[in-house]
Amino acid sequence: MIIIHTPEEIEKISAASRLTAETLSMLEKAVKPGMSTLDLDHLAEKFIRDRGGTPAEKGYEGYPGSICASVNDTVVHGIPSARKILKKGDIISIDLVVELNGYMGDSCITVPVGHTNKKNMQLIQATEGALFAGIKQAVVGNTVGDIGHAVESYVKPYGYGVLREYVGHGIGTDMHEDPEIPNYGTPGHGPRLEEGMVICIEPMITMGSADIITLRDGWGVVTADGKPSAHIEHTVAITKDGPKILTLRD
């Protein structure tokens, strides 16, 4: 069931989303060679709890981390680990959901560790471009298919892969609500967007094949060909004046 949120509810989602964005801004500045992904997890949890929030991913269906920390060929759901040490030239996707006063905000960034190569930077920039192409279609009267088509069309000229097994979603008091927001689709198809909907648009783009493998830990998902991937996400409210990005960072 798709939930249409009241203005008061959207303000509460916005507050959680602002804390999500603030946490990711802090983590982006903290990322450096030699630190572990568990270091980032600890930084995130303390930052969120100090501000009255809860890292909603921690304990979700048994997930052990406060963030998902996915490095290089790990597309999504990388479990933070003291053994996973960041190296100069890596890229890392940090996916974060914050709960604040019963409402959720969800966002993901992909950033280089120090300087990385041009191919990695192009992948990150194209994924961000695809996200904003999708957001541009998040207007009253359009459909979920319009968003997915825009995302896929943006990255197609690069020859990149688009994950089909994992998709965006609605959000509110639950982390994952209806509707699903795929990163592919047919214009005019799927649920129609209405004022008051809040959705998460999150392109997951691979440099090579979109084929994936789930790791033995049951969470981490890696590219089958070992090539890098990028994952960038915003929480977006559908308003009569157009899409409003709730997780924008400074």
PDB file of C-alpha atoms in Angstrom:
ATOM      1  CA  MET A   1       0.000   0.000   0.000  1.00  0.00           C
ATOM      2  CA  ILE A   2       1.364   3.398  -0.996  1.00  0.00           C
ATOM      3  CA  ILE A   3       1.210   5.909   1.864  1.00  0.00           C
ATOM      4  CA  ILE A   4       0.357   9.554   1.183  1.00  0.00           C
ATOM      5  CA  HIS A   5       2.010  11.557   3.943  1.00  0.00           C
ATOM      6  CA  THR A   6       0.606  14.687   5.551  1.00  0.00           C
ATOM      7  CA  PRO A   7       2.690  17.887   5.587  1.00  0.00           C
ATOM      8  CA  GLU A   8       3.369  17.269   9.287  1.00  0.00           C
ATOM      9  CA  GLU A   9       4.636  13.758   8.554  1.00  0.00           C
ATOM     10  CA  ILE A  10       6.820  14.999   5.722  1.00  0.00           C
ATOM     11  CA  GLU A  11       8.394  17.523   8.083  1.00  0.00           C
ATOM     12  CA  LYS A  12       9.286  14.660  10.433  1.00  0.00           C
ATOM     13  CA  ILE A  13      10.773  12.679   7.533  1.00  0.00           C
ATOM     14  CA  SER A  14      12.657  15.850   6.590  1.00  0.00           C
ATOM     15  CA  ALA A  15      14.141  16.133  10.075  1.00  0.00           C
ATOM     16  CA  ALA A  16      15.399  12.529   9.938  1.00  0.00           C
ATOM     17  CA  SER A  17      16.699  13.164   6.430  1.00  0.00           C
ATOM     18  CA  ARG A  18      18.623  16.249   7.542  1.00  0.00           C
ATOM     19  CA  LEU A  19      20.381  14.211  10.207  1.00  0.00           C
ATOM     20  CA  THR A  20      21.120  11.542   7.591  1.00  0.00           C
ATOM     21  CA  ALA A  21      22.667  14.186   5.327  1.00  0.00           C
ATOM     22  CA  GLU A  22      24.684  15.733   8.164  1.00  0.00           C
ATOM     23  CA  THR A  23      26.054  12.316   9.120  1.00  0.00           C
ATOM     24  CA  LEU A  24      27.091  11.529   5.548  1.00  0.00           C
ATOM     25  CA  SER A  25      28.786  14.924   5.221  1.00  0.00           C
ATOM     26  CA  MET A  26      30.792  14.148   8.338  1.00  0.00           C
ATOM     27  CA  LEU A  27      31.708  10.681   7.072  1.00  0.00           C
ATOM     28  CA  GLU A  28      32.735  11.966   3.650  1.00  0.00           C
ATOM     29  CA  LYS A  29      35.230  14.300   5.320  1.00  0.00           C
ATOM     30  CA  ALA A  30      36.453  11.484   7.581  1.00  0.00           C
ATOM     31  CA  VAL A  31      37.205   8.975   4.810  1.00  0.00           C
ATOM     32  CA  LYS A  32      40.962   8.517   4.389  1.00  0.00           C
ATOM     33  CA  PRO A  33      43.483   5.783   3.593  1.00  0.00           C
ATOM     34  CA  GLY A  34      44.391   3.551   6.520  1.00  0.00           C
ATOM     35  CA  MET A  35      41.082   3.662   8.360  1.00  0.00           C
ATOM     36  CA  SER A  36      38.750   0.685   8.525  1.00  0.00           C
ATOM     37  CA  THR A  37      35.122   0.585   7.505  1.00  0.00           C
ATOM     38  CA  LEU A  38      34.337  -0.250  11.137  1.00  0.00           C
ATOM     39  CA  ASP A  39      35.948   3.078  12.133  1.00  0.00           C
ATOM     40  CA  LEU A  40      33.404   4.822   9.896  1.00  0.00           C
ATOM     41  CA  ASP A  41      30.599   2.787  11.422  1.00  0.00           C
ATOM     42  CA  HIS A  42      31.567   3.875  14.949  1.00  0.00           C
ATOM     43  CA  LEU A  43      31.809   7.520  13.876  1.00  0.00           C
ATOM     44  CA  ALA A  44      28.347   7.345  12.317  1.00  0.00           C
ATOM     45  CA  GLU A  45      26.656   5.701  15.284  1.00  0.00           C
ATOM     46  CA  LYS A  46      28.073   8.167  17.808  1.00  0.00           C
ATOM     47  CA  PHE A  47      27.190  11.171  15.622  1.00  0.00           C
ATOM     48  CA  ILE A  48      23.603   9.990  15.164  1.00  0.00           C
ATOM     49  CA  ARG A  49      22.967   9.013  18.780  1.00  0.00           C
ATOM     50  CA  ASP A  50      24.509  12.233  20.095  1.00  0.00           C
ATOM     51  CA  ARG A  51      21.818  14.086  18.125  1.00  0.00           C
ATOM     52  CA  GLY A  52      18.898  12.020  19.353  1.00  0.00           C
ATOM     53  CA  GLY A  53      18.633   9.669  16.396  1.00  0.00           C
ATOM     54  CA  THR A  54      19.036   5.937  15.891  1.00  0.00           C
ATOM     55  CA  PRO A  55      21.003   4.178  13.130  1.00  0.00           C
ATOM     56  CA  ALA A  56      18.016   2.290  11.717  1.00  0.00           C
ATOM     57  CA  GLU A  57      20.051  -0.264   9.772  1.00  0.00           C
ATOM     58  CA  LYS A  58      21.610  -1.651  12.959  1.00  0.00           C
ATOM     59  CA  GLY A  59      19.710  -4.815  13.831  1.00  0.00           C
ATOM     60  CA  TYR A  60      17.440  -4.563  10.773  1.00  0.00           C
ATOM     61  CA  GLU A  61      16.733  -8.208   9.851  1.00  0.00           C
ATOM     62  CA  GLY A  62      19.886  -9.040  11.817  1.00  0.00           C
ATOM     63  CA  TYR A  63      22.217  -6.614  10.035  1.00  0.00           C
ATOM     64  CA  PRO A  64      25.134  -5.876  12.408  1.00  0.00           C
ATOM     65  CA  GLY A  65      26.257  -2.410  11.258  1.00  0.00           C
ATOM     66  CA  SER A  66      25.100   1.180  11.627  1.00  0.00           C
ATOM     67  CA  ILE A  67      26.038   1.842   7.992  1.00  0.00           C
ATOM     68  CA  CYS A  68      26.535  -0.192   4.855  1.00  0.00           C
ATOM     69  CA  ALA A  69      30.146   0.305   3.753  1.00  0.00           C
ATOM     70  CA  SER A  70      30.650  -1.087   0.249  1.00  0.00           C
ATOM     71  CA  VAL A  71      34.154  -0.796  -1.199  1.00  0.00           C
ATOM     72  CA  ASN A  72      35.108  -1.044  -4.893  1.00  0.00           C
ATOM     73  CA  ASP A  73      33.342  -4.115  -6.342  1.00  0.00           C
ATOM     74  CA  THR A  74      30.917  -4.391  -3.406  1.00  0.00           C
ATOM     75  CA  VAL A  75      27.703  -2.881  -4.722  1.00  0.00           C
ATOM     76  CA  VAL A  76      25.534  -2.834  -1.588  1.00  0.00           C
ATOM     77  CA  HIS A  77      25.271  -4.047   2.018  1.00  0.00           C
ATOM     78  CA  GLY A  78      28.979  -4.269   2.809  1.00  0.00           C
ATOM     79  CA  ILE A  79      29.270  -5.077   6.515  1.00  0.00           C
ATOM     80  CA  PRO A  80      31.669  -2.717   8.349  1.00  0.00           C
ATOM     81  CA  SER A  81      34.786  -4.582   9.442  1.00  0.00           C
ATOM     82  CA  ALA A  82      38.001  -3.855  11.315  1.00  0.00           C
ATOM     83  CA  ARG A  83      39.742  -5.951   8.674  1.00  0.00           C
ATOM     84  CA  LYS A  84      38.537  -3.869   5.742  1.00  0.00           C
ATOM     85  CA  ILE A  85      41.184  -1.144   5.525  1.00  0.00           C
ATOM     86  CA  LEU A  86      40.670   1.658   3.014  1.00  0.00           C
ATOM     87  CA  LYS A  87      43.468   2.272   0.524  1.00  0.00           C
ATOM     88  CA  LYS A  88      44.236   5.307  -1.590  1.00  0.00           C
ATOM     89  CA  GLY A  89      42.411   4.945  -4.903  1.00  0.00           C
ATOM     90  CA  ASP A  90      39.510   2.901  -3.494  1.00  0.00           C
ATOM     91  CA  ILE A  91      35.939   4.083  -3.831  1.00  0.00           C
ATOM     92  CA  ILE A  92      33.447   3.508  -1.031  1.00  0.00           C
ATOM     93  CA  SER A  93      29.664   3.671  -0.956  1.00  0.00           C
ATOM     94  CA  ILE A  94      28.228   4.609   2.446  1.00  0.00           C
ATOM     95  CA  ASP A  95      24.516   3.894   2.780  1.00  0.00           C
ATOM     96  CA  LEU A  96      22.750   5.201   5.866  1.00  0.00           C
ATOM     97  CA  VAL A  97      19.241   5.229   7.310  1.00  0.00           C
ATOM     98  CA  VAL A  98      18.495   7.394  10.349  1.00  0.00           C
ATOM     99  CA  GLU A  99      15.394   7.104  12.507  1.00  0.00           C
ATOM    100  CA  LEU A 100      14.414  10.258  14.371  1.00  0.00           C
ATOM    101  CA  ASN A 101      11.217  10.504  16.404  1.00  0.00           C
ATOM    102  CA  GLY A 102       9.736   7.509  14.599  1.00  0.00           C
ATOM    103  CA  TYR A 103      10.474   8.650  11.035  1.00  0.00           C
ATOM    104  CA  MET A 104      13.214   7.661   8.596  1.00  0.00           C
ATOM    105  CA  GLY A 105      15.681   9.368   6.266  1.00  0.00           C
ATOM    106  CA  ASP A 106      17.772   7.358   3.787  1.00  0.00           C
ATOM    107  CA  SER A 107      20.723   8.381   1.624  1.00  0.00           C
ATOM    108  CA  CYS A 108      23.916   6.998   0.111  1.00  0.00           C
ATOM    109  CA  ILE A 109      27.136   8.537  -1.169  1.00  0.00           C
ATOM    110  CA  THR A 110      29.995   7.077  -3.188  1.00  0.00           C
ATOM    111  CA  VAL A 111      33.310   8.847  -2.648  1.00  0.00           C
ATOM    112  CA  PRO A 112      36.974   8.265  -3.480  1.00  0.00           C
ATOM    113  CA  VAL A 113      39.516   7.406  -0.819  1.00  0.00           C
ATOM    114  CA  GLY A 114      42.083  10.113  -1.465  1.00  0.00           C
ATOM    115  CA  HIS A 115      42.521  10.400  -5.216  1.00  0.00           C
ATOM    116  CA  THR A 116      41.235   7.678  -7.508  1.00  0.00           C
ATOM    117  CA  ASN A 117      41.509   7.026 -11.244  1.00  0.00           C
ATOM    118  CA  LYS A 118      39.504   8.741 -13.967  1.00  0.00           C
ATOM    119  CA  LYS A 119      37.393   5.670 -14.701  1.00  0.00           C
ATOM    120  CA  ASN A 120      36.224   5.483 -11.097  1.00  0.00           C
ATOM    121  CA  MET A 121      35.445   9.191 -11.004  1.00  0.00           C
ATOM    122  CA  GLN A 122      33.484   8.948 -14.247  1.00  0.00           C
ATOM    123  CA  LEU A 123      31.459   6.089 -12.743  1.00  0.00           C
ATOM    124  CA  ILE A 124      30.671   8.139  -9.626  1.00  0.00           C
ATOM    125  CA  GLN A 125      29.747  11.227 -11.663  1.00  0.00           C
ATOM    126  CA  ALA A 126      27.547   9.233 -14.045  1.00  0.00           C
ATOM    127  CA  THR A 127      25.738   7.581 -11.134  1.00  0.00           C
ATOM    128  CA  GLU A 128      25.071  10.984  -9.588  1.00  0.00           C
ATOM    129  CA  GLY A 129      23.884  12.288 -12.953  1.00  0.00           C
ATOM    130  CA  ALA A 130      21.532   9.315 -13.267  1.00  0.00           C
ATOM    131  CA  LEU A 131      20.145  10.008  -9.795  1.00  0.00           C
ATOM    132  CA  PHE A 132      19.323  13.606 -10.672  1.00  0.00           C
ATOM    133  CA  ALA A 133      17.850  12.536 -14.021  1.00  0.00           C
ATOM    134  CA  GLY A 134      15.528  10.261 -12.055  1.00  0.00           C
ATOM    135  CA  ILE A 135      14.698  12.954  -9.519  1.00  0.00           C
ATOM    136  CA  LYS A 136      13.756  15.323 -12.353  1.00  0.00           C
ATOM    137  CA  GLN A 137      10.984  12.882 -13.292  1.00  0.00           C
ATOM    138  CA  ALA A 138       9.631  12.681  -9.717  1.00  0.00           C
ATOM    139  CA  VAL A 139       6.703  15.005 -10.329  1.00  0.00           C
ATOM    140  CA  VAL A 140       2.975  14.703  -9.712  1.00  0.00           C
ATOM    141  CA  GLY A 141       1.330  12.761 -12.540  1.00  0.00           C
ATOM    142  CA  ASN A 142       4.453  10.953 -13.714  1.00  0.00           C
ATOM    143  CA  THR A 143       4.999   7.273 -12.994  1.00  0.00           C
ATOM    144  CA  VAL A 144       7.636   5.117 -11.343  1.00  0.00           C
ATOM    145  CA  GLY A 145       8.498   3.918 -14.852  1.00  0.00           C
ATOM    146  CA  ASP A 146       9.398   7.474 -15.869  1.00  0.00           C
ATOM    147  CA  ILE A 147      11.982   7.606 -13.069  1.00  0.00           C
ATOM    148  CA  GLY A 148      13.543   4.241 -13.875  1.00  0.00           C
ATOM    149  CA  HIS A 149      13.679   4.965 -17.585  1.00  0.00           C
ATOM    150  CA  ALA A 150      15.473   8.257 -16.936  1.00  0.00           C
ATOM    151  CA  VAL A 151      18.068   6.568 -14.696  1.00  0.00           C
ATOM    152  CA  GLU A 152      18.802   3.747 -17.138  1.00  0.00           C
ATOM    153  CA  SER A 153      18.861   6.041 -20.174  1.00  0.00           C
ATOM    154  CA  TYR A 154      21.393   8.324 -18.517  1.00  0.00           C
ATOM    155  CA  VAL A 155      24.002   5.596 -17.942  1.00  0.00           C
ATOM    156  CA  LYS A 156      23.357   3.548 -21.101  1.00  0.00           C
ATOM    157  CA  PRO A 157      25.771   5.563 -23.289  1.00  0.00           C
ATOM    158  CA  TYR A 158      28.595   4.744 -20.857  1.00  0.00           C
ATOM    159  CA  GLY A 159      28.058   1.003 -21.264  1.00  0.00           C
ATOM    160  CA  TYR A 160      27.511   0.601 -17.527  1.00  0.00           C
ATOM    161  CA  GLY A 161      25.374  -2.055 -15.869  1.00  0.00           C
ATOM    162  CA  VAL A 162      22.194  -1.273 -13.920  1.00  0.00           C
ATOM    163  CA  LEU A 163      21.249  -3.571 -11.049  1.00  0.00           C
ATOM    164  CA  ARG A 164      17.780  -5.073 -11.335  1.00  0.00           C
ATOM    165  CA  GLU A 165      17.745  -7.165  -8.175  1.00  0.00           C
ATOM    166  CA  TYR A 166      17.846  -4.117  -5.857  1.00  0.00           C
ATOM    167  CA  VAL A 167      15.631  -1.049  -6.166  1.00  0.00           C
ATOM    168  CA  GLY A 168      14.590   2.168  -4.478  1.00  0.00           C
ATOM    169  CA  HIS A 169      11.463   2.397  -2.340  1.00  0.00           C
ATOM    170  CA  GLY A 170       9.012   4.498  -0.430  1.00  0.00           C
ATOM    171  CA  ILE A 171       9.909   5.632   3.087  1.00  0.00           C
ATOM    172  CA  GLY A 172       8.218   7.055   6.177  1.00  0.00           C
ATOM    173  CA  THR A 173       7.819   5.345   9.522  1.00  0.00           C
ATOM    174  CA  ASP A 174       9.284   2.212   7.917  1.00  0.00           C
ATOM    175  CA  MET A 175      12.600   1.966   6.123  1.00  0.00           C
ATOM    176  CA  HIS A 176      11.080   0.260   3.097  1.00  0.00           C
ATOM    177  CA  GLU A 177       7.557   1.178   2.030  1.00  0.00           C
ATOM    178  CA  ASP A 178       5.665   0.927  -1.256  1.00  0.00           C
ATOM    179  CA  PRO A 179       6.204   1.589  -4.087  1.00  0.00           C
ATOM    180  CA  GLU A 180       9.396  -0.025  -5.330  1.00  0.00           C
ATOM    181  CA  ILE A 181      11.456   2.385  -7.482  1.00  0.00           C
ATOM    182  CA  PRO A 182      13.524   0.378 -10.015  1.00  0.00           C
ATOM    183  CA  ASN A 183      16.445   1.946 -11.869  1.00  0.00           C
ATOM    184  CA  TYR A 184      14.948   0.820 -15.166  1.00  0.00           C
ATOM    185  CA  GLY A 185      11.450   1.051 -16.582  1.00  0.00           C
ATOM    186  CA  THR A 186       9.049   2.097 -19.301  1.00  0.00           C
ATOM    187  CA  PRO A 187       7.719   5.663 -19.420  1.00  0.00           C
ATOM    188  CA  GLY A 188       4.094   5.860 -18.337  1.00  0.00           C
ATOM    189  CA  HIS A 189       4.151   2.488 -16.582  1.00  0.00           C
ATOM    190  CA  GLY A 190       3.967   1.629 -12.893  1.00  0.00           C
ATOM    191  CA  PRO A 191       2.396   3.462  -9.946  1.00  0.00           C
ATOM    192  CA  ARG A 192       1.529   7.101 -10.565  1.00  0.00           C
ATOM    193  CA  LEU A 193       3.210   9.718  -8.394  1.00  0.00           C
ATOM    194  CA  GLU A 194       1.011  11.781  -6.098  1.00  0.00           C
ATOM    195  CA  GLU A 195       1.602  14.763  -3.858  1.00  0.00           C
ATOM    196  CA  GLY A 196       2.559  13.527  -0.390  1.00  0.00           C
ATOM    197  CA  MET A 197       4.514  10.470  -1.502  1.00  0.00           C
ATOM    198  CA  VAL A 198       8.102  10.203  -0.224  1.00  0.00           C
ATOM    199  CA  ILE A 199      10.460   7.943  -2.137  1.00  0.00           C
ATOM    200  CA  CYS A 200      14.102   6.922  -2.207  1.00  0.00           C
ATOM    201  CA  ILE A 201      15.753   6.971  -5.635  1.00  0.00           C
ATOM    202  CA  GLU A 202      19.040   5.089  -5.609  1.00  0.00           C
ATOM    203  CA  PRO A 203      20.915   4.144  -8.775  1.00  0.00           C
ATOM    204  CA  MET A 204      23.253   1.177  -8.262  1.00  0.00           C
ATOM    205  CA  ILE A 205      25.545   1.224 -11.287  1.00  0.00           C
ATOM    206  CA  THR A 206      28.385  -1.121 -12.241  1.00  0.00           C
ATOM    207  CA  MET A 207      31.367  -0.332 -14.443  1.00  0.00           C
ATOM    208  CA  GLY A 208      30.948  -3.661 -16.238  1.00  0.00           C
ATOM    209  CA  SER A 209      28.341  -6.400 -16.102  1.00  0.00           C
ATOM    210  CA  ALA A 210      25.282  -6.003 -13.894  1.00  0.00           C
ATOM    211  CA  ASP A 211      25.625  -9.637 -12.783  1.00  0.00           C
ATOM    212  CA  ILE A 212      26.106  -9.925  -9.017  1.00  0.00           C
ATOM    213  CA  ILE A 213      27.050 -12.451  -6.346  1.00  0.00           C
ATOM    214  CA  THR A 214      25.955 -12.442  -2.695  1.00  0.00           C
ATOM    215  CA  LEU A 215      28.801 -13.059  -0.259  1.00  0.00           C
ATOM    216  CA  ARG A 216      28.842 -15.878   2.297  1.00  0.00           C
ATOM    217  CA  ASP A 217      27.954 -13.421   5.071  1.00  0.00           C
ATOM    218  CA  GLY A 218      24.512 -13.217   3.469  1.00  0.00           C
ATOM    219  CA  TRP A 219      24.650  -9.426   3.123  1.00  0.00           C
ATOM    220  CA  GLY A 220      27.433  -8.103   0.901  1.00  0.00           C
ATOM    221  CA  VAL A 221      26.680  -8.065  -2.826  1.00  0.00           C
ATOM    222  CA  VAL A 222      29.621  -7.877  -5.250  1.00  0.00           C
ATOM    223  CA  THR A 223      29.941  -7.574  -9.015  1.00  0.00           C
ATOM    224  CA  ALA A 224      30.468 -10.945 -10.686  1.00  0.00           C
ATOM    225  CA  ASP A 225      33.250  -9.553 -12.891  1.00  0.00           C
ATOM    226  CA  GLY A 226      35.065  -7.805 -10.013  1.00  0.00           C
ATOM    227  CA  LYS A 227      34.682  -4.339 -11.541  1.00  0.00           C
ATOM    228  CA  PRO A 228      33.813  -1.309  -9.376  1.00  0.00           C
ATOM    229  CA  SER A 229      30.318  -0.046  -8.686  1.00  0.00           C
ATOM    230  CA  ALA A 230      28.720   3.130  -7.376  1.00  0.00           C
ATOM    231  CA  HIS A 231      25.541   3.720  -5.364  1.00  0.00           C
ATOM    232  CA  ILE A 232      24.077   7.172  -4.714  1.00  0.00           C
ATOM    233  CA  GLU A 233      20.691   7.868  -3.124  1.00  0.00           C
ATOM    234  CA  HIS A 234      18.393  10.655  -1.985  1.00  0.00           C
ATOM    235  CA  THR A 235      15.094  10.753  -0.122  1.00  0.00           C
ATOM    236  CA  VAL A 236      12.656  12.819  -2.204  1.00  0.00           C
ATOM    237  CA  ALA A 237       9.210  14.222  -1.419  1.00  0.00           C
ATOM    238  CA  ILE A 238       6.675  14.572  -4.235  1.00  0.00           C
ATOM    239  CA  THR A 239       5.158  18.057  -3.999  1.00  0.00           C
ATOM    240  CA  LYS A 240       2.869  20.180  -6.161  1.00  0.00           C
ATOM    241  CA  ASP A 241       5.897  22.383  -6.866  1.00  0.00           C
ATOM    242  CA  GLY A 242       8.095  19.496  -8.002  1.00  0.00           C
ATOM    243  CA  PRO A 243      10.493  17.079  -6.310  1.00  0.00           C
ATOM    244  CA  LYS A 244      11.985  18.181  -2.992  1.00  0.00           C
ATOM    245  CA  ILE A 245      15.254  16.480  -2.030  1.00  0.00           C
ATOM    246  CA  LEU A 246      15.166  15.969   1.727  1.00  0.00           C
ATOM    247  CA  THR A 247      18.712  14.558   2.096  1.00  0.00           C
ATOM    248  CA  LEU A 248      20.671  17.311   0.329  1.00  0.00           C
ATOM    249  CA  ARG A 249      24.087  17.851   1.906  1.00  0.00           C
ATOM    250  CA  ASP A 250      25.863  21.161   2.388  1.00  0.00           C
TER     251      ASP A 250
END
